[in-house]
mmCIF file of C-alpha atoms in Angstrom:
data_model
loop_
_atom_site.group_PDB
_atom_site.id
_atom_site.type_symbol
_atom_site.label_atom_id
_atom_site.label_comp_id
_atom_site.label_asym_id
_atom_site.label_seq_id
_atom_site.Cartn_x
_atom_site.Cartn_y
_atom_site.Cartn_z
ATOM 1 C CA MET A 1 -4.573 17.009 -19.508
ATOM 2 C CA LEU A 2 -6.717 14.509 -17.611
ATOM 3 C CA LEU A 3 -6.868 14.387 -13.815
ATOM 4 C CA ALA A 4 -7.887 10.873 -12.736
ATOM 5 C CA VAL A 5 -9.034 10.382 -9.135
ATOM 6 C CA ASP A 6 -9.148 6.864 -7.684
ATOM 7 C CA VAL A 7 -10.885 6.823 -4.290
ATOM 8 C CA GLY A 8 -10.175 3.668 -2.317
ATOM 9 C CA ASN A 9 -11.154 2.728 1.207
ATOM 10 C CA THR A 10 -7.699 3.621 2.533
ATOM 11 C CA ASN A 11 -6.182 6.121 0.082
ATOM 12 C CA ILE A 12 -7.144 8.510 -2.705
ATOM 13 C CA VAL A 13 -4.773 8.701 -5.673
ATOM 14 C CA PHE A 14 -4.764 11.730 -7.979
ATOM 15 C CA ALA A 15 -2.959 11.113 -11.286
ATOM 16 C CA LEU A 16 -2.244 13.578 -14.051
ATOM 17 C CA PHE A 17 -2.333 12.107 -17.562
ATOM 18 C CA GLU A 18 -1.098 13.431 -20.873
ATOM 19 C CA GLY A 19 -2.669 11.002 -23.310
ATOM 20 C CA ARG A 20 -2.105 7.563 -21.792
ATOM 21 C CA GLU A 21 1.064 8.615 -19.967
ATOM 22 C CA ILE A 22 0.991 9.362 -16.247
ATOM 23 C CA LYS A 23 2.981 12.550 -15.690
ATOM 24 C CA SER A 24 2.651 12.608 -11.905
ATOM 25 C CA ARG A 25 0.592 11.211 -9.059
ATOM 26 C CA TRP A 26 -0.228 12.194 -5.502
ATOM 27 C CA ARG A 27 -1.721 10.179 -2.654
ATOM 28 C CA VAL A 28 -3.703 11.192 0.418
ATOM 29 C CA ALA A 29 -5.541 9.212 3.091
ATOM 30 C CA THR A 30 -9.243 8.738 2.411
ATOM 31 C CA ASP A 31 -11.358 10.907 4.693
ATOM 32 C CA PRO A 32 -14.946 11.635 3.614
ATOM 33 C CA ARG A 33 -14.940 14.684 5.899
ATOM 34 C CA ARG A 34 -12.148 16.387 3.939
ATOM 35 C CA THR A 35 -13.578 19.455 2.229
ATOM 36 C CA ALA A 36 -13.049 20.644 -1.320
ATOM 37 C CA ASP A 37 -11.002 23.560 0.033
ATOM 38 C CA GLU A 38 -8.712 21.205 1.959
ATOM 39 C CA TYR A 39 -8.166 19.084 -1.155
ATOM 40 C CA ALA A 40 -7.395 22.220 -3.148
ATOM 41 C CA VAL A 41 -4.808 23.594 -0.710
ATOM 42 C CA TRP A 42 -2.946 20.273 -0.851
ATOM 43 C CA LEU A 43 -3.377 19.323 -4.520
ATOM 44 C CA LEU A 44 -2.865 22.697 -6.217
ATOM 45 C CA GLN A 45 0.354 23.339 -4.297
ATOM 46 C CA LEU A 46 1.735 19.916 -5.242
ATOM 47 C CA MET A 47 0.859 20.461 -8.895
ATOM 48 C CA GLN A 48 2.547 23.865 -8.945
ATOM 49 C CA LEU A 49 5.630 22.560 -7.107
ATOM 50 C CA GLN A 50 6.104 20.037 -9.925
ATOM 51 C CA GLY A 51 5.529 22.598 -12.645
ATOM 52 C CA PHE A 52 1.969 21.702 -13.648
ATOM 53 C CA ASP A 53 -0.544 24.454 -14.313
ATOM 54 C CA PRO A 54 -3.985 23.526 -12.921
ATOM 55 C CA LYS A 55 -5.463 25.409 -15.904
ATOM 56 C CA ALA A 56 -3.998 22.726 -18.181
ATOM 57 C CA VAL A 57 -6.464 20.182 -16.723
ATOM 58 C CA SER A 58 -9.264 19.891 -19.276
ATOM 59 C CA ARG A 59 -11.060 16.817 -17.911
ATOM 60 C CA ILE A 60 -11.485 15.097 -14.563
ATOM 61 C CA ILE A 61 -12.697 11.550 -13.964
ATOM 62 C CA ILE A 62 -13.472 10.089 -10.546
ATOM 63 C CA SER A 63 -13.905 6.480 -9.447
ATOM 64 C CA THR A 64 -14.933 5.860 -5.852
ATOM 65 C CA VAL A 65 -15.803 2.993 -3.547
ATOM 66 C CA VAL A 66 -16.543 5.530 -0.776
ATOM 67 C CA PRO A 67 -19.793 7.272 -1.780
ATOM 68 C CA ARG A 68 -19.519 9.886 1.001
ATOM 69 C CA ALA A 69 -16.249 11.158 -0.482
ATOM 70 C CA LEU A 70 -17.731 11.938 -3.899
ATOM 71 C CA HIS A 71 -19.532 15.210 -3.193
ATOM 72 C CA ASN A 72 -16.488 17.140 -1.983
ATOM 73 C CA LEU A 73 -14.423 15.894 -4.932
ATOM 74 C CA GLU A 74 -17.142 17.125 -7.289
ATOM 75 C CA VAL A 75 -17.015 20.507 -5.559
ATOM 76 C CA LEU A 76 -13.211 20.500 -5.914
ATOM 77 C CA SER A 77 -13.548 19.899 -9.650
ATOM 78 C CA GLN A 78 -16.165 22.592 -10.156
ATOM 79 C CA LYS A 79 -14.789 25.270 -7.823
ATOM 80 C CA TYR A 80 -11.063 25.011 -8.485
ATOM 81 C CA PHE A 81 -10.853 23.557 -12.009
ATOM 82 C CA GLY A 82 -14.113 24.874 -13.472
ATOM 83 C CA LEU A 83 -15.048 21.381 -14.657
ATOM 84 C CA ASP A 84 -17.921 18.975 -14.110
ATOM 85 C CA PRO A 85 -16.170 15.668 -13.440
ATOM 86 C CA LEU A 86 -16.922 12.397 -15.172
ATOM 87 C CA ILE A 87 -18.003 9.752 -12.658
ATOM 88 C CA ALA A 88 -17.016 6.180 -13.524
ATOM 89 C CA GLY A 89 -20.101 4.001 -13.789
ATOM 90 C CA GLN A 90 -22.512 6.926 -14.175
ATOM 91 C CA ALA A 91 -23.716 8.249 -17.536
ATOM 92 C CA PRO A 92 -22.048 9.099 -19.802
ATOM 93 C CA VAL A 93 -19.202 6.928 -18.439
ATOM 94 C CA GLU A 94 -20.634 3.455 -19.008
ATOM 95 C CA TRP A 95 -18.557 0.391 -18.172
ATOM 96 C CA GLY A 96 -18.978 -1.115 -21.622
ATOM 97 C CA PHE A 97 -18.755 -4.770 -20.581
ATOM 98 C CA GLU A 98 -21.165 -7.499 -19.547
ATOM 99 C CA ALA A 99 -21.277 -8.154 -15.807
ATOM 100 C CA ASP A 100 -22.235 -11.833 -15.829
ATOM 101 C CA VAL A 101 -23.002 -12.090 -12.101
ATOM 102 C CA ASP A 102 -26.105 -12.338 -9.927
ATOM 103 C CA GLU A 103 -26.079 -8.670 -8.858
ATOM 104 C CA PRO A 104 -24.276 -6.536 -11.476
ATOM 105 C CA ARG A 105 -25.077 -3.292 -9.630
ATOM 106 C CA SER A 106 -23.117 -4.467 -6.587
ATOM 107 C CA LEU A 107 -19.835 -4.599 -8.520
ATOM 108 C CA GLY A 108 -17.435 -2.075 -6.986
ATOM 109 C CA ALA A 109 -16.182 0.766 -9.153
ATOM 110 C CA ASP A 110 -12.540 -0.197 -8.583
ATOM 111 C CA ARG A 111 -13.136 -3.749 -9.786
ATOM 112 C CA ALA A 112 -15.120 -2.530 -12.790
ATOM 113 C CA VAL A 113 -12.358 -0.088 -13.762
ATOM 114 C CA ASN A 114 -9.781 -2.885 -13.410
ATOM 115 C CA THR A 115 -11.915 -5.066 -15.688
ATOM 116 C CA VAL A 116 -11.957 -2.353 -18.361
ATOM 117 C CA ALA A 117 -8.202 -1.795 -18.137
ATOM 118 C CA ALA A 118 -7.195 -5.458 -17.982
ATOM 119 C CA HIS A 119 -9.204 -6.412 -21.072
ATOM 120 C CA ALA A 120 -7.879 -3.385 -22.976
ATOM 121 C CA LYS A 121 -4.240 -4.137 -22.111
ATOM 122 C CA TYR A 122 -4.057 -7.956 -22.042
ATOM 123 C CA ALA A 123 -5.509 -10.634 -24.314
ATOM 124 C CA GLY A 124 -7.395 -13.795 -23.354
ATOM 125 C CA ASP A 125 -8.930 -14.927 -20.094
ATOM 126 C CA LEU A 126 -7.649 -12.994 -17.096
ATOM 127 C CA ILE A 127 -7.592 -13.119 -13.314
ATOM 128 C CA VAL A 128 -6.980 -9.677 -11.812
ATOM 129 C CA VAL A 129 -5.596 -9.688 -8.262
ATOM 130 C CA ASP A 130 -5.838 -6.302 -6.548
ATOM 131 C CA PHE A 131 -4.083 -5.850 -3.195
ATOM 132 C CA GLY A 132 -5.971 -3.155 -1.319
ATOM 133 C CA THR A 133 -7.906 -2.847 1.912
ATOM 134 C CA ALA A 134 -9.409 -6.115 0.721
ATOM 135 C CA THR A 135 -7.659 -8.396 -1.746
ATOM 136 C CA THR A 136 -9.916 -9.100 -4.697
ATOM 137 C CA PHE A 137 -9.630 -11.752 -7.384
ATOM 138 C CA ASP A 138 -11.658 -10.889 -10.497
ATOM 139 C CA VAL A 139 -12.249 -13.149 -13.497
ATOM 140 C CA VAL A 140 -12.491 -11.461 -16.903
ATOM 141 C CA ASP A 141 -13.155 -13.677 -19.912
ATOM 142 C CA PHE A 142 -11.612 -13.343 -23.380
ATOM 143 C CA ASN A 143 -14.554 -11.182 -24.523
ATOM 144 C CA GLY A 144 -14.043 -8.721 -21.664
ATOM 145 C CA ALA A 145 -17.045 -9.888 -19.633
ATOM 146 C CA TYR A 146 -16.792 -9.802 -15.859
ATOM 147 C CA LYS A 147 -17.558 -13.330 -14.631
ATOM 148 C CA GLY A 148 -17.241 -12.935 -10.860
ATOM 149 C CA GLY A 149 -14.487 -13.386 -8.338
ATOM 150 C CA ILE A 150 -13.405 -13.502 -4.707
ATOM 151 C CA ILE A 151 -13.089 -10.959 -1.894
ATOM 152 C CA ALA A 152 -10.554 -11.820 0.824
ATOM 153 C CA PRO A 153 -9.392 -9.740 3.805
ATOM 154 C CA GLY A 154 -6.395 -7.608 2.923
ATOM 155 C CA ILE A 155 -3.135 -8.599 4.554
ATOM 156 C CA ASN A 156 -3.087 -5.412 6.660
ATOM 157 C CA LEU A 157 -6.601 -6.145 7.923
ATOM 158 C CA SER A 158 -5.571 -9.696 8.765
ATOM 159 C CA LEU A 159 -2.544 -8.482 10.699
ATOM 160 C CA ASP A 160 -4.544 -5.788 12.505
ATOM 161 C CA ALA A 161 -7.139 -8.346 13.577
ATOM 162 C CA LEU A 162 -4.450 -10.688 14.892
ATOM 163 C CA VAL A 163 -2.623 -8.001 16.887
ATOM 164 C CA THR A 164 -5.860 -6.505 18.249
ATOM 165 C CA ALA A 165 -7.261 -9.827 19.423
ATOM 166 C CA ALA A 166 -4.074 -11.194 20.993
ATOM 167 C CA ALA A 167 -2.761 -8.842 23.678
ATOM 168 C CA LYS A 168 0.802 -10.205 23.851
ATOM 169 C CA LEU A 169 1.541 -10.292 20.132
ATOM 170 C CA PRO A 170 3.683 -7.420 18.810
ATOM 171 C CA ARG A 171 2.942 -5.380 15.698
ATOM 172 C CA ILE A 172 5.193 -6.466 12.815
ATOM 173 C CA ALA A 173 6.001 -5.241 9.340
ATOM 174 C CA ILE A 174 4.525 -7.034 6.334
ATOM 175 C CA ALA A 175 7.635 -8.669 4.933
ATOM 176 C CA PRO A 176 9.084 -12.145 4.433
ATOM 177 C CA PRO A 177 11.071 -13.512 7.398
ATOM 178 C CA GLN A 178 14.659 -12.310 7.497
ATOM 179 C CA GLY A 179 17.571 -14.485 6.463
ATOM 180 C CA ASN A 180 16.479 -17.680 4.738
ATOM 181 C CA ASN A 181 13.047 -16.293 3.960
ATOM 182 C CA ARG A 182 11.757 -19.560 2.492
ATOM 183 C CA ARG A 183 11.783 -21.231 5.889
ATOM 184 C CA VAL A 184 8.507 -21.783 7.686
ATOM 185 C CA ILE A 185 9.687 -22.918 11.138
ATOM 186 C CA GLY A 186 9.881 -19.776 13.236
ATOM 187 C CA ARG A 187 12.334 -19.575 16.133
ATOM 188 C CA ASN A 188 10.737 -16.625 17.944
ATOM 189 C CA THR A 189 7.361 -14.891 18.175
ATOM 190 C CA GLU A 190 8.005 -12.226 15.547
ATOM 191 C CA ASP A 191 9.382 -14.785 13.065
ATOM 192 C CA GLN A 192 6.398 -17.035 13.612
ATOM 193 C CA MET A 193 4.008 -14.155 13.050
ATOM 194 C CA GLN A 194 5.786 -13.052 9.884
ATOM 195 C CA ILE A 195 5.744 -16.602 8.534
ATOM 196 C CA GLY A 196 2.066 -16.995 9.340
ATOM 197 C CA VAL A 197 1.023 -13.637 7.913
ATOM 198 C CA PHE A 198 3.316 -13.474 4.870
ATOM 199 C CA TRP A 199 3.644 -17.077 3.732
ATOM 200 C CA GLY A 200 0.107 -17.823 4.857
ATOM 201 C CA TYR A 201 -1.076 -15.044 2.556
ATOM 202 C CA VAL A 202 1.049 -16.284 -0.338
ATOM 203 C CA ALA A 203 -0.359 -19.800 0.158
ATOM 204 C CA MET A 204 -3.922 -18.446 0.232
ATOM 205 C CA MET A 205 -3.308 -16.445 -2.926
ATOM 206 C CA GLU A 206 -1.679 -19.316 -4.819
ATOM 207 C CA GLY A 207 -4.357 -21.765 -3.688
ATOM 208 C CA LEU A 208 -7.254 -19.523 -4.740
ATOM 209 C CA ILE A 209 -5.674 -18.767 -8.107
ATOM 210 C CA SER A 210 -5.153 -22.490 -8.710
ATOM 211 C CA ARG A 211 -8.835 -23.114 -7.954
ATOM 212 C CA LEU A 212 -9.938 -20.213 -10.172
ATOM 213 C CA ARG A 213 -7.866 -21.517 -13.085
ATOM 214 C CA ALA A 214 -9.336 -24.984 -12.672
ATOM 215 C CA GLU A 215 -12.880 -23.579 -12.658
ATOM 216 C CA ILE A 216 -12.252 -21.382 -15.712
ATOM 217 C CA GLY A 217 -11.026 -24.424 -17.611
ATOM 218 C CA ARG A 218 -8.871 -22.417 -20.023
ATOM 219 C CA PRO A 219 -5.432 -20.804 -19.697
ATOM 220 C CA ALA A 220 -5.763 -17.515 -17.827
ATOM 221 C CA LYS A 221 -3.167 -14.792 -17.295
ATOM 222 C CA ILE A 222 -2.754 -13.460 -13.757
ATOM 223 C CA ILE A 223 -2.538 -9.656 -13.529
ATOM 224 C CA ALA A 224 -1.486 -8.254 -10.144
ATOM 225 C CA THR A 225 -2.078 -4.668 -9.073
ATOM 226 C CA GLY A 226 -2.239 -2.654 -5.855
ATOM 227 C CA GLY A 227 0.341 -1.534 -3.355
ATOM 228 C CA LEU A 228 1.728 -4.947 -2.341
ATOM 229 C CA ALA A 229 1.800 -6.536 -5.790
ATOM 230 C CA VAL A 230 5.508 -5.803 -6.294
ATOM 231 C CA LEU A 231 6.447 -7.281 -2.897
ATOM 232 C CA PHE A 232 4.502 -10.500 -3.443
ATOM 233 C CA ASP A 233 5.812 -10.827 -6.998
ATOM 234 C CA GLU A 234 9.304 -11.266 -5.546
ATOM 235 C CA HIS A 235 8.158 -14.349 -3.632
ATOM 236 C CA THR A 236 5.801 -16.207 -5.956
ATOM 237 C CA GLU A 237 5.826 -17.306 -9.585
ATOM 238 C CA ILE A 238 2.059 -17.043 -9.945
ATOM 239 C CA PHE A 239 1.796 -13.606 -11.624
ATOM 240 C CA ASP A 240 2.140 -13.120 -15.378
ATOM 241 C CA HIS A 241 2.126 -9.324 -15.153
ATOM 242 C CA VAL A 242 2.433 -6.791 -12.341
ATOM 243 C CA ASP A 243 0.622 -3.597 -13.345
ATOM 244 C CA THR A 244 0.555 -1.128 -10.473
ATOM 245 C CA ASP A 245 -1.210 1.516 -12.584
ATOM 246 C CA LEU A 246 -4.032 -0.722 -13.806
ATOM 247 C CA THR A 247 -6.857 1.202 -12.100
ATOM 248 C CA LEU A 248 -5.546 4.612 -13.166
ATOM 249 C CA ASP A 249 -5.091 3.385 -16.737
ATOM 250 C CA GLY A 250 -8.673 2.127 -16.665
ATOM 251 C CA LEU A 251 -9.879 5.609 -15.735
ATOM 252 C CA ALA A 252 -7.919 7.116 -18.636
ATOM 253 C CA ILE A 253 -9.441 4.545 -21.014
ATOM 254 C CA LEU A 254 -12.960 5.321 -19.783
ATOM 255 C CA ALA A 255 -12.413 9.067 -20.165
ATOM 256 C CA GLU A 256 -11.203 8.570 -23.746
ATOM 257 C CA ARG A 257 -14.477 6.863 -24.629
ATOM 258 C CA VAL A 258 -16.546 9.931 -23.722
ATOM 259 C CA PRO A 259 -16.629 12.559 -26.474
ATOM 260 C CA VAL A 260 -15.454 16.022 -25.430
ATOM 261 C CA SER A 261 -18.505 18.269 -25.281
#
């Protein structure tokens, strides 16, 4: 079995694959100070509780946008699974696509993995929207080349900044306004905040995608991934596919490309 580890700025996801099928997944907050032993206590117990034998893991692949977190995950792999992990973007795990941008080395591992997965799973020109700590919009052409994109503040970051800077504003949930949730005239402070944060974000997303499509000049499918993709999909018609496992699938695809030594 393959253990895929996706390290984001906010969370780390561990996913257990059998072939291309995800058998289970576990999530923990990203903390670069967490030791290999702490990971092991948590992860091995969860695997055993769900009936998975850690000895059945024959390969591990890690993708990270938090470089400080990598070392302890490598130690986890070596000490508790007896395996040297594959690291996405480092030999022998090459991306395998052209990064047609000014600074190819600056492309984040998460966005590169999404590019690999999106081109493998969907045909034609693509715009991948990933809702994470930041919301990224990545353009992948019909040949699988990465053409560039957009980085916008994630909706949680936007809300945190608003609440932190304005002392009298309450903290609210990220959700459409209650009742007639298409309305945009708020009758109280919380409603007005929810309208501004939620529908403002939808408008930003739809506007940027419209501009990206115009600049591409060809039909492009919109692939949404990340934690909030399902929520936003209920309130916009802009997405062609919602694929919450896109990054994990990309890691499985990359691992398949590396011969077993």
